Amino acid sequence: MSSEMLPAFSETCNVERQKNLSEDGEQNQKPGSSERFQPISKRQMKKLMKQKQWEEQRELRKQKRKEKRKRKQLERQCQPESNSDGSDRKRIRRDVVHSPLRLIIDCSFDSLMVLKDIKKLHKQIQRCYAENRRALHPVQFYLTSHGGQLKKNMDENDKGWVNWKDIHIKPEHYSEFIQKEDLIYLTSDSPNVLKELDESKAYVIGGLVDHNHHKGLTYKQASDHGIDHAQLPLGNFVKMNSRKVLAVNHVFEIILEYLETRDWQEAFFTILPQRKGAVPTDQACESCSHDKKFARVEGGLNSDSSEEENRHELDSTNEEEKQDKENSTESTVNSVPH
């Protein structure tokens, strides 16, 4: 073959190869084309419809977002007027005045409680912490002698306690860092009754849930340590069906309420649970006097009725005697021979 015929031959080979490749491609595309025209499933149809709706509602969503932003701007502008009554918590927090009064929960009774009571004490401490954070006049809150079962229970069930704010949690006893003359132990067994709170003092609440198994223990401990002691003036304002021993959180909350209202009676009846059967002392006295009067009247009525019954019995006996006499005379007259 001459050199002039080589280029022409190569061109024809290339054309044939391209034809073969195109034919192969068409054959490969045939099954694909059949797949393209397969019917769409219901699930795919739903997806397509949703996508179409989402795209159609794009402008509507933009409009809604604009309206929401405008509404929030109006609310922010009106907020100072609507919250002038102090109903908003954030606004209330601005009016908070911290009290210098120190309120201590003494946790040195850990060994005297079973795990069930430890858990109850833990819940009461949680309540005290929450109420102090919400109060208008929060106190300087101390948790002393913290350790043992209580700390273990808090570590297991309330790991967030390590991040608590506005509280002093100390493993030491309160007497190690507070002067004795500043301490007043609150115990229901004390003969001393508080008239008002001295905010320069540190008041101690016994962290003990004992169900009256250790009566007078906190009073004894205060006396042994030479610490001043007192009880809340509960008996001056409240008449209760049960003993005057209150839970830790109730004592804590009563003090917070008194710091806000400066009224013991209002503080007691705001905090004390209904199950205690608390009644104001003046109402209790009125009810007692009313019961006594009612008893006297009832007793008088009973005595009058008994006298009437006695008289009726005497009258009936006299009538019976008369009838017996008449019957006896009739029988004697009938028995006499004519």
mmCIF file of C-alpha atoms in Angstrom:
data_model
loop_
_atom_site.group_PDB
_atom_site.id
_atom_site.type_symbol
_atom_site.label_atom_id
_atom_site.label_comp_id
_atom_site.label_asym_id
_atom_site.label_seq_id
_atom_site.Cartn_x
_atom_site.Cartn_y
_atom_site.Cartn_z
ATOM 1 C CA MET A 1 0.000 0.000 0.000
ATOM 2 C CA SER A 2 1.317 3.387 -0.995
ATOM 3 C CA SER A 3 1.882 6.210 1.404
ATOM 4 C CA GLU A 4 -0.843 8.295 -0.287
ATOM 5 C CA MET A 5 -3.560 5.741 0.522
ATOM 6 C CA LEU A 6 -2.717 5.452 4.297
ATOM 7 C CA PRO A 7 -4.504 8.649 5.476
ATOM 8 C CA ALA A 8 -7.683 7.733 3.578
ATOM 9 C CA PHE A 9 -7.726 4.253 5.110
ATOM 10 C CA SER A 10 -7.260 5.584 8.650
ATOM 11 C CA GLU A 11 -10.121 8.017 8.207
ATOM 12 C CA THR A 12 -12.494 5.263 7.120
ATOM 13 C CA CYS A 13 -11.495 3.163 10.170
ATOM 14 C CA ASN A 14 -12.191 6.061 12.491
ATOM 15 C CA VAL A 15 -15.636 6.621 10.962
ATOM 16 C CA GLU A 16 -16.537 2.971 11.420
ATOM 17 C CA ARG A 17 -15.391 3.013 15.031
ATOM 18 C CA GLN A 18 -17.531 6.102 15.778
ATOM 19 C CA LYS A 19 -20.565 4.385 14.235
ATOM 20 C CA ASN A 20 -20.025 1.317 16.413
ATOM 21 C CA LEU A 21 -19.682 3.414 19.550
ATOM 22 C CA SER A 22 -22.849 5.356 18.750
ATOM 23 C CA GLU A 23 -24.763 2.125 18.190
ATOM 24 C CA ASP A 24 -23.519 0.723 21.484
ATOM 25 C CA GLY A 25 -24.538 3.905 23.226
ATOM 26 C CA GLU A 26 -28.029 3.747 21.818
ATOM 27 C CA GLN A 27 -28.374 0.144 22.957
ATOM 28 C CA ASN A 28 -27.207 1.068 26.457
ATOM 29 C CA GLN A 29 -29.590 4.010 26.613
ATOM 30 C CA LYS A 30 -32.662 1.982 25.653
ATOM 31 C CA PRO A 31 -33.136 0.301 29.069
ATOM 32 C CA GLY A 32 -32.468 3.641 30.766
ATOM 33 C CA SER A 33 -35.128 5.339 28.710
ATOM 34 C CA SER A 34 -37.592 2.644 29.660
ATOM 35 C CA GLU A 35 -36.766 3.258 33.350
ATOM 36 C CA ARG A 36 -37.374 6.981 32.924
ATOM 37 C CA PHE A 37 -40.925 6.441 31.826
ATOM 38 C CA GLN A 38 -41.802 4.071 34.698
ATOM 39 C CA PRO A 39 -44.832 5.223 36.828
ATOM 40 C CA ILE A 40 -44.002 7.260 40.002
ATOM 41 C CA SER A 41 -44.912 5.756 43.377
ATOM 42 C CA LYS A 42 -47.355 7.433 45.799
ATOM 43 C CA ARG A 43 -44.579 8.288 48.240
ATOM 44 C CA GLN A 44 -42.592 10.068 45.539
ATOM 45 C CA MET A 45 -45.721 11.888 44.419
ATOM 46 C CA LYS A 46 -46.292 13.152 47.977
ATOM 47 C CA LYS A 47 -42.700 14.339 48.207
ATOM 48 C CA LEU A 48 -43.019 16.203 44.916
ATOM 49 C CA MET A 49 -46.300 17.790 46.006
ATOM 50 C CA LYS A 50 -44.825 18.908 49.321
ATOM 51 C CA GLN A 51 -41.808 20.378 47.625
ATOM 52 C CA LYS A 52 -44.056 22.225 45.187
ATOM 53 C CA GLN A 53 -46.232 23.606 48.018
ATOM 54 C CA TRP A 54 -43.163 24.657 50.007
ATOM 55 C CA GLU A 55 -41.822 26.576 46.996
ATOM 56 C CA GLU A 56 -45.210 28.188 46.333
ATOM 57 C CA GLN A 57 -45.547 29.325 49.979
ATOM 58 C CA ARG A 58 -42.070 30.851 50.161
ATOM 59 C CA GLU A 59 -43.393 34.397 49.783
ATOM 60 C CA LEU A 60 -46.099 33.755 52.350
ATOM 61 C CA ARG A 61 -43.500 32.596 54.895
ATOM 62 C CA LYS A 62 -41.450 35.734 54.320
ATOM 63 C CA GLN A 63 -44.542 37.852 54.950
ATOM 64 C CA LYS A 64 -45.300 35.989 58.180
ATOM 65 C CA ARG A 65 -41.734 36.485 59.435
ATOM 66 C CA LYS A 66 -41.987 40.214 58.771
ATOM 67 C CA GLU A 67 -45.280 40.425 60.661
ATOM 68 C CA LYS A 68 -43.795 38.508 63.588
ATOM 69 C CA ARG A 69 -40.820 40.885 63.787
ATOM 70 C CA LYS A 70 -43.147 43.894 63.743
ATOM 71 C CA ARG A 71 -45.311 42.352 66.472
ATOM 72 C CA LYS A 72 -42.290 41.728 68.713
ATOM 73 C CA GLN A 73 -41.107 45.303 68.200
ATOM 74 C CA LEU A 74 -44.508 46.611 69.278
ATOM 75 C CA GLU A 75 -44.485 44.337 72.343
ATOM 76 C CA ARG A 76 -41.036 45.609 73.348
ATOM 77 C CA GLN A 77 -42.213 49.194 72.974
ATOM 78 C CA CYS A 78 -45.291 48.562 75.119
ATOM 79 C CA GLN A 79 -43.465 46.420 77.710
ATOM 80 C CA PRO A 80 -42.552 49.187 80.238
ATOM 81 C CA GLU A 81 -46.212 50.244 80.465
ATOM 82 C CA SER A 82 -47.672 46.746 80.756
ATOM 83 C CA ASN A 83 -45.136 45.697 83.405
ATOM 84 C CA SER A 84 -45.550 48.765 85.592
ATOM 85 C CA ASP A 85 -47.441 46.617 88.127
ATOM 86 C CA GLY A 86 -44.342 44.442 88.596
ATOM 87 C CA SER A 87 -45.919 41.249 87.284
ATOM 88 C CA ASP A 88 -42.924 40.380 85.108
ATOM 89 C CA ARG A 89 -40.273 38.375 86.965
ATOM 90 C CA LYS A 90 -37.379 40.152 85.237
ATOM 91 C CA ARG A 91 -38.784 43.506 86.286
ATOM 92 C CA ILE A 92 -39.308 42.239 89.835
ATOM 93 C CA ARG A 93 -35.679 41.163 90.083
ATOM 94 C CA ARG A 94 -34.644 44.803 89.515
ATOM 95 C CA ASP A 95 -36.524 45.806 92.692
ATOM 96 C CA VAL A 96 -34.836 43.138 94.836
ATOM 97 C CA VAL A 97 -33.243 44.392 98.054
ATOM 98 C CA HIS A 98 -30.917 41.846 99.652
ATOM 99 C CA SER A 99 -31.298 41.478 103.400
ATOM 100 C CA PRO A 100 -28.173 41.324 105.586
ATOM 101 C CA LEU A 101 -29.922 38.710 107.753
ATOM 102 C CA ARG A 102 -28.071 35.394 107.746
ATOM 103 C CA LEU A 103 -30.190 32.258 107.689
ATOM 104 C CA ILE A 104 -28.371 28.985 108.375
ATOM 105 C CA ILE A 105 -29.548 25.400 107.912
ATOM 106 C CA ASP A 106 -27.540 23.276 110.349
ATOM 107 C CA CYS A 107 -26.884 19.866 108.715
ATOM 108 C CA SER A 108 -24.957 18.392 111.638
ATOM 109 C CA PHE A 109 -27.709 15.813 112.379
ATOM 110 C CA ASP A 110 -26.838 13.619 109.401
ATOM 111 C CA SER A 111 -26.068 10.517 111.472
ATOM 112 C CA LEU A 112 -29.472 10.654 113.225
ATOM 113 C CA MET A 113 -31.491 10.248 110.024
ATOM 114 C CA VAL A 114 -32.216 7.320 107.751
ATOM 115 C CA LEU A 115 -31.865 7.696 103.968
ATOM 116 C CA LYS A 116 -35.608 8.350 103.541
ATOM 117 C CA ASP A 117 -35.415 11.375 105.854
ATOM 118 C CA ILE A 118 -32.173 12.548 104.222
ATOM 119 C CA LYS A 119 -34.009 12.687 100.897
ATOM 120 C CA LYS A 120 -36.814 14.696 102.487
ATOM 121 C CA LEU A 121 -34.293 17.155 103.922
ATOM 122 C CA HIS A 122 -32.672 17.470 100.491
ATOM 123 C CA LYS A 123 -36.044 18.399 98.938
ATOM 124 C CA GLN A 124 -36.685 20.947 101.699
ATOM 125 C CA ILE A 125 -33.270 22.544 101.065
ATOM 126 C CA GLN A 126 -34.054 22.708 97.335
ATOM 127 C CA ARG A 127 -37.301 24.500 98.165
ATOM 128 C CA CYS A 128 -35.490 26.965 100.437
ATOM 129 C CA TYR A 129 -32.953 27.733 97.699
ATOM 130 C CA ALA A 130 -35.662 28.281 95.063
ATOM 131 C CA GLU A 131 -37.771 30.533 97.331
ATOM 132 C CA ASN A 132 -34.756 32.612 98.345
ATOM 133 C CA ARG A 133 -33.862 33.152 94.679
ATOM 134 C CA ARG A 134 -37.419 34.377 93.988
ATOM 135 C CA ALA A 135 -37.810 36.510 97.123
ATOM 136 C CA LEU A 136 -37.968 40.302 97.073
ATOM 137 C CA HIS A 137 -35.722 40.396 100.142
ATOM 138 C CA PRO A 138 -33.443 37.350 99.857
ATOM 139 C CA VAL A 139 -31.363 36.447 102.894
ATOM 140 C CA GLN A 140 -27.715 35.427 103.195
ATOM 141 C CA PHE A 141 -28.284 31.673 102.888
ATOM 142 C CA TYR A 142 -25.829 29.268 104.582
ATOM 143 C CA LEU A 143 -25.729 25.469 104.489
ATOM 144 C CA THR A 144 -23.296 24.277 107.165
ATOM 145 C CA SER A 145 -21.854 20.893 108.233
ATOM 146 C CA HIS A 146 -22.530 19.751 104.677
ATOM 147 C CA GLY A 147 -21.326 16.213 104.141
ATOM 148 C CA GLY A 148 -22.142 12.568 104.851
ATOM 149 C CA GLN A 149 -25.365 11.084 103.499
ATOM 150 C CA LEU A 150 -26.787 14.454 102.492
ATOM 151 C CA LYS A 151 -23.855 15.370 100.248
ATOM 152 C CA LYS A 152 -23.821 11.887 98.741
ATOM 153 C CA ASN A 153 -27.546 12.089 97.954
ATOM 154 C CA MET A 154 -27.122 15.524 96.402
ATOM 155 C CA ASP A 155 -24.199 14.318 94.295
ATOM 156 C CA GLU A 156 -26.246 11.391 93.001
ATOM 157 C CA ASN A 157 -29.627 13.077 92.448
ATOM 158 C CA ASP A 158 -28.894 16.782 92.043
ATOM 159 C CA LYS A 159 -25.469 17.298 90.490
ATOM 160 C CA GLY A 160 -26.332 20.897 89.640
ATOM 161 C CA TRP A 161 -26.091 21.966 93.302
ATOM 162 C CA VAL A 162 -22.398 22.796 92.762
ATOM 163 C CA ASN A 163 -23.545 25.635 90.461
ATOM 164 C CA TRP A 164 -26.063 27.133 92.923
ATOM 165 C CA LYS A 165 -25.794 30.911 93.293
ATOM 166 C CA ASP A 166 -26.383 33.192 96.288
ATOM 167 C CA ILE A 167 -25.711 30.412 98.796
ATOM 168 C CA HIS A 168 -22.744 29.535 101.037
ATOM 169 C CA ILE A 169 -22.316 25.748 101.302
ATOM 170 C CA LYS A 170 -19.688 24.871 103.878
ATOM 171 C CA PRO A 171 -18.502 21.588 105.399
ATOM 172 C CA GLU A 172 -17.598 23.426 108.646
ATOM 173 C CA HIS A 173 -19.905 23.937 111.623
ATOM 174 C CA TYR A 174 -21.507 27.403 111.766
ATOM 175 C CA SER A 175 -19.794 28.174 115.080
ATOM 176 C CA GLU A 176 -16.400 28.082 113.339
ATOM 177 C CA PHE A 177 -16.991 31.207 111.239
ATOM 178 C CA ILE A 178 -19.866 33.101 112.929
ATOM 179 C CA GLN A 179 -19.479 34.772 116.314
ATOM 180 C CA LYS A 180 -21.515 33.267 119.144
ATOM 181 C CA GLU A 181 -23.147 36.586 120.113
ATOM 182 C CA ASP A 182 -24.590 36.878 116.577
ATOM 183 C CA LEU A 183 -26.278 33.459 116.650
ATOM 184 C CA ILE A 184 -29.922 32.713 117.509
ATOM 185 C CA TYR A 185 -31.076 29.101 117.240
ATOM 186 C CA LEU A 186 -34.730 28.760 116.174
ATOM 187 C CA THR A 187 -36.365 25.913 118.084
ATOM 188 C CA SER A 188 -39.990 25.332 119.103
ATOM 189 C CA ASP A 189 -38.867 24.121 122.550
ATOM 190 C CA SER A 190 -37.329 27.471 123.511
ATOM 191 C CA PRO A 191 -39.187 29.524 126.157
ATOM 192 C CA ASN A 192 -38.152 32.731 124.367
ATOM 193 C CA VAL A 193 -40.564 34.088 121.734
ATOM 194 C CA LEU A 194 -39.397 36.271 118.854
ATOM 195 C CA LYS A 195 -41.162 39.612 118.512
ATOM 196 C CA GLU A 196 -39.276 40.780 115.428
ATOM 197 C CA LEU A 197 -36.242 39.802 113.392
ATOM 198 C CA ASP A 198 -32.886 41.467 113.939
ATOM 199 C CA GLU A 199 -31.272 41.565 110.500
ATOM 200 C CA SER A 200 -27.790 41.893 111.999
ATOM 201 C CA LYS A 201 -28.132 38.406 113.546
ATOM 202 C CA ALA A 202 -27.628 34.905 112.149
ATOM 203 C CA TYR A 203 -30.644 32.615 112.689
ATOM 204 C CA VAL A 204 -30.077 28.848 112.715
ATOM 205 C CA ILE A 205 -32.641 26.256 111.592
ATOM 206 C CA GLY A 206 -32.006 22.655 112.595
ATOM 207 C CA GLY A 207 -31.743 20.485 109.466
ATOM 208 C CA LEU A 208 -33.443 17.505 111.069
ATOM 209 C CA VAL A 209 -36.326 15.355 109.789
ATOM 210 C CA ASP A 210 -36.987 13.058 112.737
ATOM 211 C CA HIS A 211 -40.781 12.593 113.066
ATOM 212 C CA ASN A 212 -40.537 13.557 116.773
ATOM 213 C CA HIS A 213 -37.988 10.837 117.547
ATOM 214 C CA HIS A 214 -35.529 13.408 118.952
ATOM 215 C CA LYS A 215 -37.692 15.907 120.817
ATOM 216 C CA GLY A 216 -35.878 18.912 122.261
ATOM 217 C CA LEU A 217 -32.570 18.024 120.564
ATOM 218 C CA THR A 218 -32.001 21.392 118.864
ATOM 219 C CA TYR A 219 -32.898 23.251 122.076
ATOM 220 C CA LYS A 220 -30.451 21.093 124.037
ATOM 221 C CA GLN A 221 -27.687 21.651 121.483
ATOM 222 C CA ALA A 222 -28.176 25.427 121.560
ATOM 223 C CA SER A 223 -28.133 25.427 125.372
ATOM 224 C CA ASP A 224 -25.014 23.222 125.537
ATOM 225 C CA HIS A 225 -23.146 25.546 123.142
ATOM 226 C CA GLY A 226 -24.274 28.647 125.019
ATOM 227 C CA ILE A 227 -26.118 30.011 121.961
ATOM 228 C CA ASP A 228 -29.176 32.250 122.247
ATOM 229 C CA HIS A 229 -32.383 30.521 121.229
ATOM 230 C CA ALA A 230 -35.983 31.484 120.455
ATOM 231 C CA GLN A 231 -39.143 30.244 118.797
ATOM 232 C CA LEU A 232 -41.300 31.930 116.179
ATOM 233 C CA PRO A 233 -44.360 33.702 117.685
ATOM 234 C CA LEU A 234 -46.657 31.044 116.295
ATOM 235 C CA GLY A 235 -48.800 30.681 119.427
ATOM 236 C CA ASN A 236 -49.538 34.426 119.532
ATOM 237 C CA PHE A 237 -51.234 34.404 116.136
ATOM 238 C CA VAL A 238 -52.142 30.828 115.238
ATOM 239 C CA LYS A 239 -54.078 27.993 116.831
ATOM 240 C CA MET A 240 -53.101 24.625 115.335
ATOM 241 C CA ASN A 241 -54.435 21.092 115.655
ATOM 242 C CA SER A 242 -50.935 19.597 115.605
ATOM 243 C CA ARG A 243 -47.640 20.359 117.358
ATOM 244 C CA LYS A 244 -45.861 23.639 116.633
ATOM 245 C CA VAL A 245 -42.929 21.837 114.983
ATOM 246 C CA LEU A 246 -42.546 23.056 111.395
ATOM 247 C CA ALA A 247 -40.573 21.715 108.435
ATOM 248 C CA VAL A 248 -37.259 23.374 107.551
ATOM 249 C CA ASN A 249 -38.620 25.012 104.404
ATOM 250 C CA HIS A 250 -41.722 26.328 106.226
ATOM 251 C CA VAL A 251 -39.583 28.168 108.802
ATOM 252 C CA PHE A 252 -37.355 29.492 106.010
ATOM 253 C CA GLU A 253 -40.313 30.706 103.913
ATOM 254 C CA ILE A 254 -42.070 32.313 106.911
ATOM 255 C CA ILE A 255 -38.957 34.408 107.584
ATOM 256 C CA LEU A 256 -38.778 35.454 103.914
ATOM 257 C CA GLU A 257 -42.467 36.401 103.972
ATOM 258 C CA TYR A 258 -42.064 38.382 107.204
ATOM 259 C CA LEU A 259 -39.142 40.341 105.726
ATOM 260 C CA GLU A 260 -41.452 41.357 102.885
ATOM 261 C CA THR A 261 -44.688 42.090 104.817
ATOM 262 C CA ARG A 262 -43.440 42.786 108.386
ATOM 263 C CA ASP A 263 -46.575 40.998 109.584
ATOM 264 C CA TRP A 264 -46.232 37.695 111.443
ATOM 265 C CA GLN A 265 -49.869 36.657 111.071
ATOM 266 C CA GLU A 266 -49.865 37.231 107.316
ATOM 267 C CA ALA A 267 -46.557 35.368 107.028
ATOM 268 C CA PHE A 268 -47.895 32.364 108.962
ATOM 269 C CA PHE A 269 -51.150 32.036 107.043
ATOM 270 C CA THR A 270 -49.439 32.556 103.678
ATOM 271 C CA ILE A 271 -46.957 29.721 104.245
ATOM 272 C CA LEU A 272 -48.539 27.176 106.615
ATOM 273 C CA PRO A 273 -50.145 24.228 104.777
ATOM 274 C CA GLN A 274 -53.873 23.574 105.220
ATOM 275 C CA ARG A 275 -53.251 20.177 106.801
ATOM 276 C CA LYS A 276 -51.936 21.961 109.906
ATOM 277 C CA GLY A 277 -55.479 23.223 110.589
ATOM 278 C CA ALA A 278 -54.196 26.720 111.387
ATOM 279 C CA VAL A 279 -56.808 29.187 112.717
ATOM 280 C CA PRO A 280 -56.250 32.767 113.965
ATOM 281 C CA THR A 281 -56.167 32.846 117.766
ATOM 282 C CA ASP A 282 -58.963 35.444 118.046
ATOM 283 C CA GLN A 283 -61.279 33.270 115.937
ATOM 284 C CA ALA A 284 -60.285 30.215 117.983
ATOM 285 C CA CYS A 285 -61.198 32.057 121.227
ATOM 286 C CA GLU A 286 -64.544 33.164 119.782
ATOM 287 C CA SER A 287 -65.355 29.624 118.700
ATOM 288 C CA CYS A 288 -64.394 28.308 122.165
ATOM 289 C CA SER A 289 -66.631 30.825 123.947
ATOM 290 C CA HIS A 290 -69.445 30.081 121.504
ATOM 291 C CA ASP A 291 -69.074 26.351 122.169
ATOM 292 C CA LYS A 292 -69.183 26.969 125.933
ATOM 293 C CA LYS A 293 -72.333 29.103 125.657
ATOM 294 C CA PHE A 294 -73.927 26.493 123.437
ATOM 295 C CA ALA A 295 -73.019 23.782 125.956
ATOM 296 C CA ARG A 296 -74.543 25.838 128.796
ATOM 297 C CA VAL A 297 -77.741 26.449 126.863
ATOM 298 C CA GLU A 298 -77.915 22.818 125.883
ATOM 299 C CA GLY A 299 -77.291 21.809 129.488
ATOM 300 C CA GLY A 300 -80.088 24.139 130.654
ATOM 301 C CA LEU A 301 -82.454 22.719 128.104
ATOM 302 C CA ASN A 302 -81.558 19.219 129.197
ATOM 303 C CA SER A 303 -82.175 20.082 132.870
ATOM 304 C CA ASP A 304 -85.540 21.695 132.062
ATOM 305 C CA SER A 305 -86.594 18.709 130.028
ATOM 306 C CA SER A 306 -85.530 16.338 132.817
ATOM 307 C CA GLU A 307 -87.596 18.321 135.356
ATOM 308 C CA GLU A 308 -90.618 18.173 133.069
ATOM 309 C CA GLU A 309 -90.119 14.444 132.664
ATOM 310 C CA ASN A 310 -89.935 14.004 136.445
ATOM 311 C CA ARG A 311 -93.126 16.025 136.912
ATOM 312 C CA HIS A 312 -94.872 13.989 134.266
ATOM 313 C CA GLU A 313 -93.760 10.773 135.951
ATOM 314 C CA LEU A 314 -95.076 12.016 139.351
ATOM 315 C CA ASP A 315 -98.396 12.985 137.814
ATOM 316 C CA SER A 316 -98.725 9.628 136.140
ATOM 317 C CA THR A 317 -97.945 7.748 139.389
ATOM 318 C CA ASN A 318 -100.529 9.838 141.299
ATOM 319 C CA GLU A 319 -103.155 9.090 138.666
ATOM 320 C CA GLU A 320 -102.359 5.380 138.857
ATOM 321 C CA GLU A 321 -102.691 5.425 142.679
ATOM 322 C CA LYS A 322 -106.108 7.142 142.409
ATOM 323 C CA GLN A 323 -107.308 4.576 139.895
ATOM 324 C CA ASP A 324 -106.112 1.730 142.160
ATOM 325 C CA LYS A 325 -108.025 3.217 145.114
ATOM 326 C CA GLU A 326 -111.223 3.585 143.077
ATOM 327 C CA ASN A 327 -110.908 0.017 141.837
ATOM 328 C CA SER A 328 -110.387 -1.251 145.400
ATOM 329 C CA THR A 329 -113.489 0.590 146.673
ATOM 330 C CA GLU A 330 -115.560 -0.775 143.803
ATOM 331 C CA SER A 331 -114.402 -4.302 144.581
ATOM 332 C CA THR A 332 -115.277 -3.944 148.308
ATOM 333 C CA VAL A 333 -118.721 -2.557 147.486
ATOM 334 C CA ASN A 334 -119.394 -5.454 145.145
ATOM 335 C CA SER A 335 -118.220 -7.947 147.734
ATOM 336 C CA VAL A 336 -120.595 -6.639 150.502
ATOM 337 C CA PRO A 337 -123.814 -8.847 150.640
ATOM 338 C CA HIS A 338 -127.122 -7.025 150.144
#
